[in-house]
CSV table of C-alpha atoms in Angstrom, one decimal:
chain,number,residue,atom,x,y,z
A,1,MET,CA,225.4,-69.6,14.1
A,2,ASN,CA,225.3,-67.6,11.5
A,3,TYR,CA,224.4,-64.0,12.0
A,4,THR,CA,223.0,-60.9,9.9
A,5,ASN,CA,225.3,-58.9,12.0
A,6,PRO,CA,228.1,-60.1,14.9
A,7,PRO,CA,226.7,-60.6,17.6
A,8,ALA,CA,227.6,-58.5,20.9
A,9,ILE,CA,229.2,-60.1,24.2
A,10,ILE,CA,228.3,-58.3,27.3
A,11,LEU,CA,230.5,-59.5,29.9
A,12,GLY,CA,229.0,-59.0,32.9
A,13,SER,CA,225.1,-58.8,34.2
A,14,GLY,CA,223.2,-56.1,36.7
A,15,GLY,CA,220.9,-53.6,35.6
A,16,ASN,CA,224.1,-52.4,33.1
A,17,GLY,CA,223.6,-55.6,32.0
A,18,LEU,CA,220.4,-55.8,31.6
A,19,GLY,CA,220.3,-51.9,29.7
A,20,VAL,CA,223.0,-53.1,26.9
A,21,ALA,CA,221.5,-56.8,26.9
A,22,ARG,CA,217.8,-55.1,25.9
A,23,SER,CA,219.5,-52.2,24.2
A,24,LEU,CA,220.6,-54.5,21.3
A,25,GLY,CA,217.8,-57.6,21.8
A,26,ARG,CA,214.9,-55.2,21.3
A,27,ARG,CA,216.4,-54.0,17.2
A,28,GLY,CA,217.7,-57.5,16.7
A,29,VAL,CA,221.5,-58.0,18.1
A,30,TYR,CA,222.5,-61.4,19.1
A,31,THR,CA,223.3,-60.7,23.3
A,32,ILE,CA,226.2,-63.6,24.5
A,33,VAL,CA,225.9,-62.9,28.7
A,34,ILE,CA,229.1,-64.1,30.6
A,35,THR,CA,228.8,-64.4,34.3
A,36,ASP,CA,229.2,-65.3,37.8
A,37,LYS,CA,225.3,-64.2,38.3
A,38,ILE,CA,224.1,-67.5,35.9
A,39,ASN,CA,221.0,-67.6,37.8
A,40,SER,CA,219.7,-64.0,39.5
A,41,HIS,CA,216.5,-62.7,38.2
A,42,GLU,CA,218.7,-59.9,35.8
A,43,MET,CA,219.7,-63.0,33.3
A,44,CYS,CA,215.6,-63.8,33.0
A,45,SER,CA,215.2,-61.2,29.9
A,46,ARG,CA,214.1,-62.6,26.7
A,47,PHE,CA,216.6,-60.3,24.9
A,48,ILE,CA,219.8,-62.5,26.1
A,49,ASP,CA,220.4,-65.5,23.8
A,50,LYS,CA,223.3,-67.3,25.3
A,51,LYS,CA,224.7,-67.1,28.8
A,52,ILE,CA,228.1,-67.7,30.1
A,53,TYR,CA,229.4,-69.0,33.6
A,54,PHE,CA,232.1,-67.7,34.4
A,55,SER,CA,233.8,-66.4,37.8
A,56,GLY,CA,237.4,-65.8,37.7
A,57,SER,CA,238.7,-62.5,38.0
A,58,ASP,CA,238.6,-60.0,35.6
A,59,GLU,CA,242.0,-60.5,34.0
A,60,SER,CA,240.9,-64.4,33.9
A,61,LEU,CA,238.2,-63.1,31.9
A,62,VAL,CA,240.4,-61.6,29.4
A,63,GLU,CA,243.0,-64.2,29.2
A,64,MET,CA,239.7,-66.7,28.5
A,65,LEU,CA,238.3,-64.4,25.8
A,66,ILE,CA,241.7,-64.5,24.3
A,67,THR,CA,242.3,-68.6,24.7
A,68,ASN,CA,238.6,-69.5,23.5
A,69,SER,CA,238.3,-69.6,19.9
A,70,ALA,CA,234.9,-70.5,20.0
A,71,LEU,CA,234.3,-66.9,21.0
A,72,HIS,CA,236.3,-65.6,17.8
A,73,GLN,CA,234.1,-66.2,15.2
A,74,TYR,CA,232.3,-63.1,13.8
A,75,SER,CA,234.5,-60.9,15.6
A,76,PRO,CA,231.8,-59.8,18.4
A,77,VAL,CA,231.5,-56.6,20.0
A,78,LEU,CA,232.5,-56.5,23.5
A,79,PHE,CA,230.4,-54.2,25.7
A,80,PRO,CA,232.2,-54.5,29.9
A,81,ILE,CA,230.2,-53.2,32.8
A,82,ARG,CA,232.4,-52.4,35.3
A,83,ASP,CA,235.6,-50.4,36.0
A,84,ILE,CA,238.0,-53.2,37.0
A,85,THR,CA,237.1,-55.2,33.8
A,86,VAL,CA,237.3,-52.1,30.9
A,87,SER,CA,240.6,-51.5,33.5
A,88,ALA,CA,241.2,-55.7,32.7
A,89,ILE,CA,241.2,-54.9,29.5
A,90,ALA,CA,243.4,-52.5,29.0
A,91,ASP,CA,246.1,-54.4,30.4
A,92,ARG,CA,245.9,-56.5,27.0
A,93,LEU,CA,244.1,-54.3,24.5
A,94,ALA,CA,246.4,-54.6,21.1
A,95,GLU,CA,245.6,-58.2,21.8
A,96,LEU,CA,241.8,-58.3,22.1
A,97,LYS,CA,241.6,-55.9,19.2
A,98,LYS,CA,242.9,-58.7,16.6
A,99,ILE,CA,240.0,-60.9,17.7
A,100,TYR,CA,236.9,-58.3,18.7
A,101,ARG,CA,235.8,-55.4,17.8
A,102,ILE,CA,236.0,-52.9,21.2
A,103,GLY,CA,234.9,-49.1,21.4
A,104,MET,CA,237.3,-47.2,23.5
A,105,PRO,CA,240.6,-45.0,22.8
A,106,ASP,CA,244.6,-46.6,23.6
A,107,ALA,CA,244.8,-47.9,26.6
A,108,GLN,CA,246.7,-45.7,28.1
A,109,ILE,CA,244.3,-42.9,28.5
A,110,ILE,CA,241.7,-45.7,30.1
A,111,LYS,CA,244.2,-46.1,32.5
A,112,THR,CA,244.6,-43.2,33.8
A,113,ALA,CA,241.3,-42.1,33.6
A,114,LEU,CA,240.1,-44.7,35.7
A,115,SER,CA,242.7,-43.3,38.2
A,116,LYS,CA,240.9,-41.3,40.6
A,117,THR,CA,245.1,-39.1,41.3
A,118,SER,CA,245.7,-38.8,37.5
A,119,PHE,CA,242.4,-38.4,36.4
A,120,ASP,CA,242.5,-35.4,39.0
A,121,ARG,CA,245.9,-34.2,37.6
A,122,MET,CA,244.6,-34.8,34.7
A,123,ALA,CA,241.1,-32.6,34.9
A,124,LEU,CA,243.1,-29.5,36.5
A,125,ASP,CA,246.5,-29.7,34.3
A,126,LYS,CA,243.0,-29.2,31.0
A,127,GLY,CA,241.2,-26.3,33.1
A,128,PHE,CA,238.3,-28.1,34.9
A,129,PRO,CA,237.5,-27.6,38.3
A,130,THR,CA,237.6,-30.8,40.7
A,131,ALA,CA,238.0,-31.5,44.4
A,132,ARG,CA,240.9,-31.2,46.2
A,133,THR,CA,242.2,-34.4,46.4
A,134,PHE,CA,245.3,-36.3,48.6
A,135,THR,CA,246.1,-38.8,47.7
A,136,VAL,CA,246.8,-41.9,50.2
A,137,LYS,CA,248.8,-45.5,50.3
A,138,ASN,CA,249.6,-46.0,52.7
A,139,PHE,CA,248.0,-45.5,57.0
A,140,SER,CA,251.7,-43.5,57.9
A,141,GLN,CA,250.4,-40.8,54.8
A,142,MET,CA,246.6,-41.4,56.0
A,143,ASP,CA,248.3,-39.3,59.6
A,144,GLU,CA,249.2,-36.9,57.4
A,145,VAL,CA,246.1,-35.9,55.4
A,146,SER,CA,243.9,-36.0,57.6
A,147,ASN,CA,246.1,-32.8,59.6
A,148,GLN,CA,245.6,-31.4,55.9
A,149,VAL,CA,241.9,-31.5,55.3
A,150,LEU,CA,239.4,-29.9,55.4
A,151,PHE,CA,235.8,-31.7,57.1
A,152,PRO,CA,234.2,-33.2,56.4
A,153,CYS,CA,235.3,-34.8,53.0
A,154,ILE,CA,234.9,-37.6,50.6
A,155,LEU,CA,237.4,-41.5,50.9
A,156,LYS,CA,237.5,-43.7,47.8
A,157,PRO,CA,239.2,-46.2,46.7
A,158,GLU,CA,242.1,-44.8,43.3
A,159,LEU,CA,240.6,-48.0,41.5
A,160,ARG,CA,237.4,-49.9,43.1
A,161,SER,CA,238.8,-52.6,42.7
A,162,ASN,CA,237.3,-56.7,43.3
A,163,GLU,CA,239.8,-56.7,46.5
A,164,PHE,CA,238.1,-52.9,47.5
A,165,LEU,CA,234.3,-54.5,46.9
A,166,ASN,CA,235.4,-57.6,49.1
A,167,VAL,CA,235.6,-55.5,52.0
A,168,ALA,CA,233.9,-52.4,51.9
A,169,SER,CA,230.0,-51.8,52.8
A,170,ALA,CA,230.1,-48.2,50.5
A,171,LYS,CA,231.8,-47.4,47.3
A,172,ALA,CA,232.4,-44.3,48.5
A,173,PHE,CA,232.7,-43.0,52.8
A,174,ILE,CA,232.2,-39.4,54.2
A,175,ALA,CA,233.9,-38.2,57.0
A,176,ASN,CA,233.4,-35.8,59.9
A,177,THR,CA,236.6,-36.1,61.4
A,178,ALA,CA,239.7,-37.1,61.7
A,179,LYS,CA,238.7,-40.0,63.7
A,180,GLU,CA,235.8,-41.3,61.5
A,181,LEU,CA,238.7,-41.0,58.4
A,182,LYS,CA,241.1,-43.4,59.7
A,183,ASP,CA,238.7,-46.0,60.7
A,184,GLN,CA,236.9,-45.8,57.4
A,185,TYR,CA,239.9,-46.4,56.0
A,186,GLN,CA,241.0,-48.9,58.5
A,187,SER,CA,238.1,-51.0,57.6
A,188,PHE,CA,238.9,-52.0,54.1
A,189,ALA,CA,243.1,-51.0,53.7
A,190,MET,CA,244.3,-54.2,54.2
A,191,ALA,CA,242.8,-55.3,50.3
A,192,SER,CA,242.8,-52.5,49.1
A,193,PRO,CA,245.6,-49.2,50.9
A,194,GLU,CA,244.7,-47.2,47.7
A,195,VAL,CA,242.6,-44.5,48.3
A,196,VAL,CA,242.1,-40.7,47.4
A,197,VAL,CA,241.5,-38.1,50.5
A,198,GLN,CA,238.5,-35.6,48.6
A,199,GLU,CA,237.4,-32.0,50.1
A,200,TYR,CA,233.4,-32.5,49.7
A,201,ILE,CA,231.6,-29.7,47.8
A,202,PRO,CA,228.3,-28.7,49.9
A,203,GLY,CA,225.0,-29.3,48.8
A,204,GLY,CA,222.4,-32.7,47.9
A,205,GLU,CA,222.5,-34.3,45.4
A,206,GLU,CA,220.1,-32.3,43.5
A,207,GLN,CA,222.8,-30.4,42.9
A,208,LEU,CA,224.3,-33.7,40.3
A,209,TYR,CA,224.4,-33.5,36.9
A,210,PHE,CA,225.3,-36.0,34.8
A,211,CYS,CA,226.2,-36.4,30.7
A,212,PHE,CA,225.8,-40.3,28.9
A,213,GLN,CA,227.5,-39.8,25.5
A,214,TYR,CA,229.0,-41.5,22.9
A,215,TYR,CA,231.9,-41.1,20.2
A,216,ASN,CA,233.0,-42.2,17.5
A,217,ARG,CA,237.0,-42.8,15.9
A,218,ASP,CA,237.3,-39.6,15.6
A,219,SER,CA,236.5,-38.1,18.5
A,220,ASP,CA,233.3,-36.5,17.5
A,221,PRO,CA,229.7,-36.9,20.3
A,222,VAL,CA,227.1,-39.0,17.9
A,223,VAL,CA,224.6,-38.3,20.3
A,224,SER,CA,224.4,-37.0,24.2
A,225,ILE,CA,221.8,-36.7,26.9
A,226,THR,CA,222.2,-34.8,30.5
A,227,GLY,CA,220.0,-35.1,33.2
A,228,ARG,CA,220.2,-34.1,37.2
A,229,LYS,CA,219.8,-37.4,40.0
A,230,ILE,CA,216.5,-36.3,42.4
A,231,ARG,CA,218.6,-39.1,45.1
A,232,GLN,CA,220.7,-41.6,45.4
A,233,TRP,CA,221.3,-44.1,48.1
A,234,PRO,CA,223.1,-44.5,50.7
A,235,PRO,CA,222.8,-40.8,51.1
A,236,ILE,CA,225.8,-38.0,50.3
A,237,CYS,CA,228.5,-41.2,48.5
A,238,GLY,CA,226.1,-44.2,46.7
A,239,SER,CA,224.7,-45.0,44.1
A,240,THR,CA,221.8,-42.8,41.4
A,241,SER,CA,217.4,-43.6,43.4
A,242,SER,CA,216.5,-41.4,41.0
A,243,CYS,CA,217.1,-38.2,38.2
A,244,GLU,CA,215.5,-36.9,34.8
A,245,VAL,CA,216.5,-35.2,32.5
A,246,VAL,CA,217.3,-31.8,32.3
A,247,ASN,CA,219.1,-30.1,29.7
A,248,ILE,CA,221.7,-27.9,30.5
A,249,PRO,CA,224.2,-26.8,28.6
A,250,GLU,CA,227.3,-26.0,30.3
A,251,ILE,CA,226.9,-29.6,30.8
A,252,GLU,CA,227.3,-30.8,28.1
A,253,ASN,CA,229.7,-28.7,26.4
A,254,LEU,CA,232.3,-29.2,28.8
A,255,SER,CA,231.3,-32.9,28.7
A,256,THR,CA,232.0,-32.8,25.2
A,257,ARG,CA,235.4,-30.7,25.1
A,258,PHE,CA,237.1,-33.1,28.3
A,259,PHE,CA,236.4,-35.9,25.9
A,260,LYS,CA,237.3,-34.6,22.5
A,261,SER,CA,240.6,-33.3,24.5
A,262,ILE,CA,241.8,-36.9,25.4
A,263,ASN,CA,241.1,-38.0,21.5
A,264,TYR,CA,238.3,-40.3,23.2
A,265,PHE,CA,236.0,-42.9,21.3
A,266,GLY,CA,233.5,-44.8,22.6
A,267,PRO,CA,230.8,-44.5,25.3
A,268,CYS,CA,231.0,-42.5,28.4
A,269,SER,CA,229.8,-39.8,31.1
A,270,THR,CA,230.8,-37.4,33.3
A,271,GLU,CA,228.9,-36.2,36.6
A,272,PHE,CA,230.0,-32.8,37.8
A,273,LYS,CA,228.2,-31.3,41.4
A,274,LYS,CA,227.8,-27.7,40.7
A,275,ASP,CA,229.4,-25.8,43.8
A,276,PRO,CA,226.8,-23.4,45.9
A,277,ARG,CA,229.5,-21.5,47.2
A,278,ASN,CA,230.4,-20.0,43.5
A,279,GLY,CA,227.8,-21.6,41.1
A,280,LYS,CA,230.5,-23.2,39.0
A,281,TYR,CA,230.3,-27.5,38.1
A,282,VAL,CA,233.4,-29.4,39.5
A,283,PHE,CA,234.3,-31.8,38.1
A,284,ILE,CA,233.7,-35.4,40.1
A,285,GLU,CA,234.3,-37.8,38.0
A,286,PRO,CA,234.0,-39.6,34.5
A,287,THR,CA,232.5,-43.5,33.6
A,288,ILE,CA,234.6,-44.4,30.7
A,289,GLY,CA,234.8,-47.3,28.6
A,290,ARG,CA,231.3,-48.7,29.6
A,291,THR,CA,228.1,-48.1,29.6
A,292,ASP,CA,227.1,-46.0,32.6
A,293,TRP,CA,225.4,-48.5,35.1
A,294,ASN,CA,221.6,-46.7,34.6
A,295,ASN,CA,222.0,-46.6,30.8
A,296,SER,CA,218.1,-47.8,31.0
A,297,PHE,CA,217.9,-44.5,31.3
A,298,SER,CA,218.8,-42.6,27.7
A,299,GLU,CA,216.9,-45.7,26.4
A,300,GLY,CA,213.9,-44.5,27.9
A,301,ASN,CA,214.8,-41.3,26.7
A,302,GLY,CA,214.7,-42.2,22.9
A,303,ILE,CA,218.6,-42.6,22.2
A,304,PRO,CA,219.6,-46.1,22.4
A,305,ILE,CA,223.7,-45.7,23.5
A,306,PRO,CA,224.7,-49.6,23.2
A,307,PHE,CA,222.6,-50.2,19.8
A,308,ILE,CA,224.8,-46.7,19.0
A,309,ALA,CA,228.1,-47.9,19.9
A,310,TYR,CA,227.4,-51.0,18.7
A,311,CYS,CA,226.5,-49.8,14.6
A,312,ASP,CA,229.4,-47.3,14.8
A,313,ILE,CA,232.3,-49.9,16.4
A,314,VAL,CA,230.8,-52.8,13.7
A,315,GLY,CA,230.8,-50.1,10.7
A,316,LEU,CA,226.3,-50.2,10.3
A,317,SER,CA,224.6,-47.4,9.7
A,318,ILE,CA,223.3,-45.2,12.8
A,319,PRO,CA,219.5,-44.5,13.1
A,320,ASN,CA,218.2,-41.4,14.2
A,321,PHE,CA,217.6,-41.3,16.9
A,322,TYR,CA,215.8,-38.3,18.9
A,323,GLN,CA,214.7,-37.7,22.6
A,324,LYS,CA,211.2,-37.4,23.5
A,325,ARG,CA,209.3,-34.5,24.4
A,326,LEU,CA,207.5,-36.6,27.0
A,327,LYS,CA,210.2,-36.9,29.4
A,328,TYR,CA,210.7,-40.0,31.4
A,329,ARG,CA,212.2,-40.4,35.1
A,330,TRP,CA,214.6,-43.2,36.2
A,331,VAL,CA,214.2,-44.8,39.4
A,332,ARG,CA,215.0,-47.7,40.6
A,333,TRP,CA,212.5,-48.2,43.3
A,334,SER,CA,213.9,-49.9,45.9
A,335,ALA,CA,216.6,-48.1,46.9
A,336,ASP,CA,214.6,-44.4,45.6
A,337,TYR,CA,212.2,-45.1,48.6
A,338,GLU,CA,215.3,-46.3,51.1
A,339,ALA,CA,216.4,-42.3,50.1
A,340,ALA,CA,212.8,-40.8,50.0
A,341,VAL,CA,212.6,-42.2,53.8
A,342,TYR,CA,215.7,-40.8,54.9
A,343,GLN,CA,215.1,-37.8,54.0
A,344,LEU,CA,211.4,-37.2,55.5
A,345,LYS,CA,212.6,-38.1,58.3
A,346,LYS,CA,215.5,-35.5,58.7
A,347,GLY,CA,213.0,-33.3,57.1
A,348,ASP,CA,214.7,-32.3,53.7
A,349,LEU,CA,211.5,-33.8,51.5
A,350,THR,CA,208.0,-34.0,52.5
A,351,LEU,CA,205.7,-36.6,51.2
A,352,PHE,CA,204.2,-34.6,48.8
A,353,ASP,CA,207.0,-33.3,46.7
A,354,TRP,CA,208.7,-37.3,46.9
A,355,LEU,CA,205.4,-38.5,44.8
A,356,LYS,CA,205.3,-35.3,42.8
A,357,SER,CA,209.1,-36.2,42.1
A,358,LEU,CA,207.3,-39.9,41.0
A,359,ARG,CA,204.9,-38.9,38.3
A,360,PRO,CA,205.1,-41.0,35.2
A,361,PRO,CA,206.5,-41.5,32.5
A,362,ILE,CA,209.1,-44.0,34.8
A,363,VAL,CA,211.4,-46.0,33.6
A,364,GLY,CA,213.9,-48.2,35.6
A,365,PRO,CA,216.8,-50.9,35.8
A,366,ILE,CA,214.4,-53.9,36.2
A,367,TRP,CA,211.0,-52.9,35.2
A,368,SER,CA,210.1,-52.9,31.3
A,369,LEU,CA,206.8,-53.4,29.2
A,370,ASP,CA,208.4,-55.6,27.0
A,371,ASP,CA,209.9,-57.7,28.7
A,372,PRO,CA,208.7,-58.6,32.4
A,373,VAL,CA,210.2,-62.0,33.7
A,374,PRO,CA,212.9,-59.6,35.1
A,375,LEU,CA,211.0,-57.6,38.1
A,376,LEU,CA,208.5,-60.9,38.5
A,377,SER,CA,211.4,-63.1,38.9
A,378,SER,CA,212.6,-60.5,42.2
A,379,TYR,CA,209.5,-61.1,43.2
A,380,PHE,CA,209.3,-64.6,43.1
A,381,SER,CA,213.0,-64.7,44.7
A,382,ARG,CA,211.2,-62.0,47.5
A,383,ILE,CA,208.3,-64.4,48.2
A,384,GLN,CA,210.2,-67.0,48.5
A,385,ARG,CA,212.8,-65.6,51.0
A,386,LYS,CA,209.7,-64.6,53.5
A,387,LEU,CA,208.2,-67.8,53.2
A,388,PHE,CA,211.7,-69.6,54.6
A,389,LYS,CA,211.8,-67.1,57.3
A,390,LEU,CA,208.0,-67.6,58.2
A,391,LEU,CA,208.2,-71.5,58.3
A,392,ASN,CA,211.9,-70.9,60.0
């Protein structure tokens, strides 16, 4: 096949992969998705031109990208969508850059920022406030830390690896006692022993702020959009279930200062939490080497970060994009329903305030007027499952 411009290879599906495919496909970029979920409803998108099934590890995926010459023609642009894939790419970044176009900084920068421990040290060295962090590699160290940390605290994997994801019930955990902390660690330590224990910053998810950005090769920010979480699910340690645009120059300035200080190149994001005790923004974590999984938030508000990244990486002129005057909220409906019900039962949310937070316009990870089949496919699958239960 002949391309006017290089194709894009998206390394994974899910909401992030679908968002990237739509951002590129809407603007005429030929998209190839490599995934082990070839039959998922996200893969029904009309903006995915080619699907390749691959079920191996991320390391073997990178090996396949290097050795499969059929993928090398036209020097495609790579878009990883998971941290573990970004890490595997960083391990062989020099080899991959001879074949593909990749929006990433030096491999060492990636590895440092992906590690919870080394990121904490780097952020502190650069003057950013972070939550107090303890590194744990075994049960003995966990015993020591449980006697030092203040409760409640947060337990996270050092790197969100496949081994961790295969056994853990959440991406992070909150512990209110030493026993809870040890029990949670016990639940996945055999598969993923290296973790961090972090101070819990008080305040609800509405105190969590983020900034989505893209940086060119000169480490200059090309676009930025800031926002605030409305709710997340599961509570405290979950993923965004709803968020909104909030223009906070301090969040953008902090993000820009951090990424410029590490000579960053590519798409990225940051998350901060406002500490009610002193009003400071505490640096929670960066997203490095990829778009955030709810990248359709920026797309819906007029800033198509994946396409902007594509244009810059390929060397095309970047069209002017501006935030929409009418701000779109981003809602993941099923998760936000769970989050709202939880808060309603606790008395932290009223029905009026919940409905008010869902007022249009709204964009989401799956539903799109110009690409309805993924959502229709998910509804069809749910109906099938319910009918199967009724009949059996």
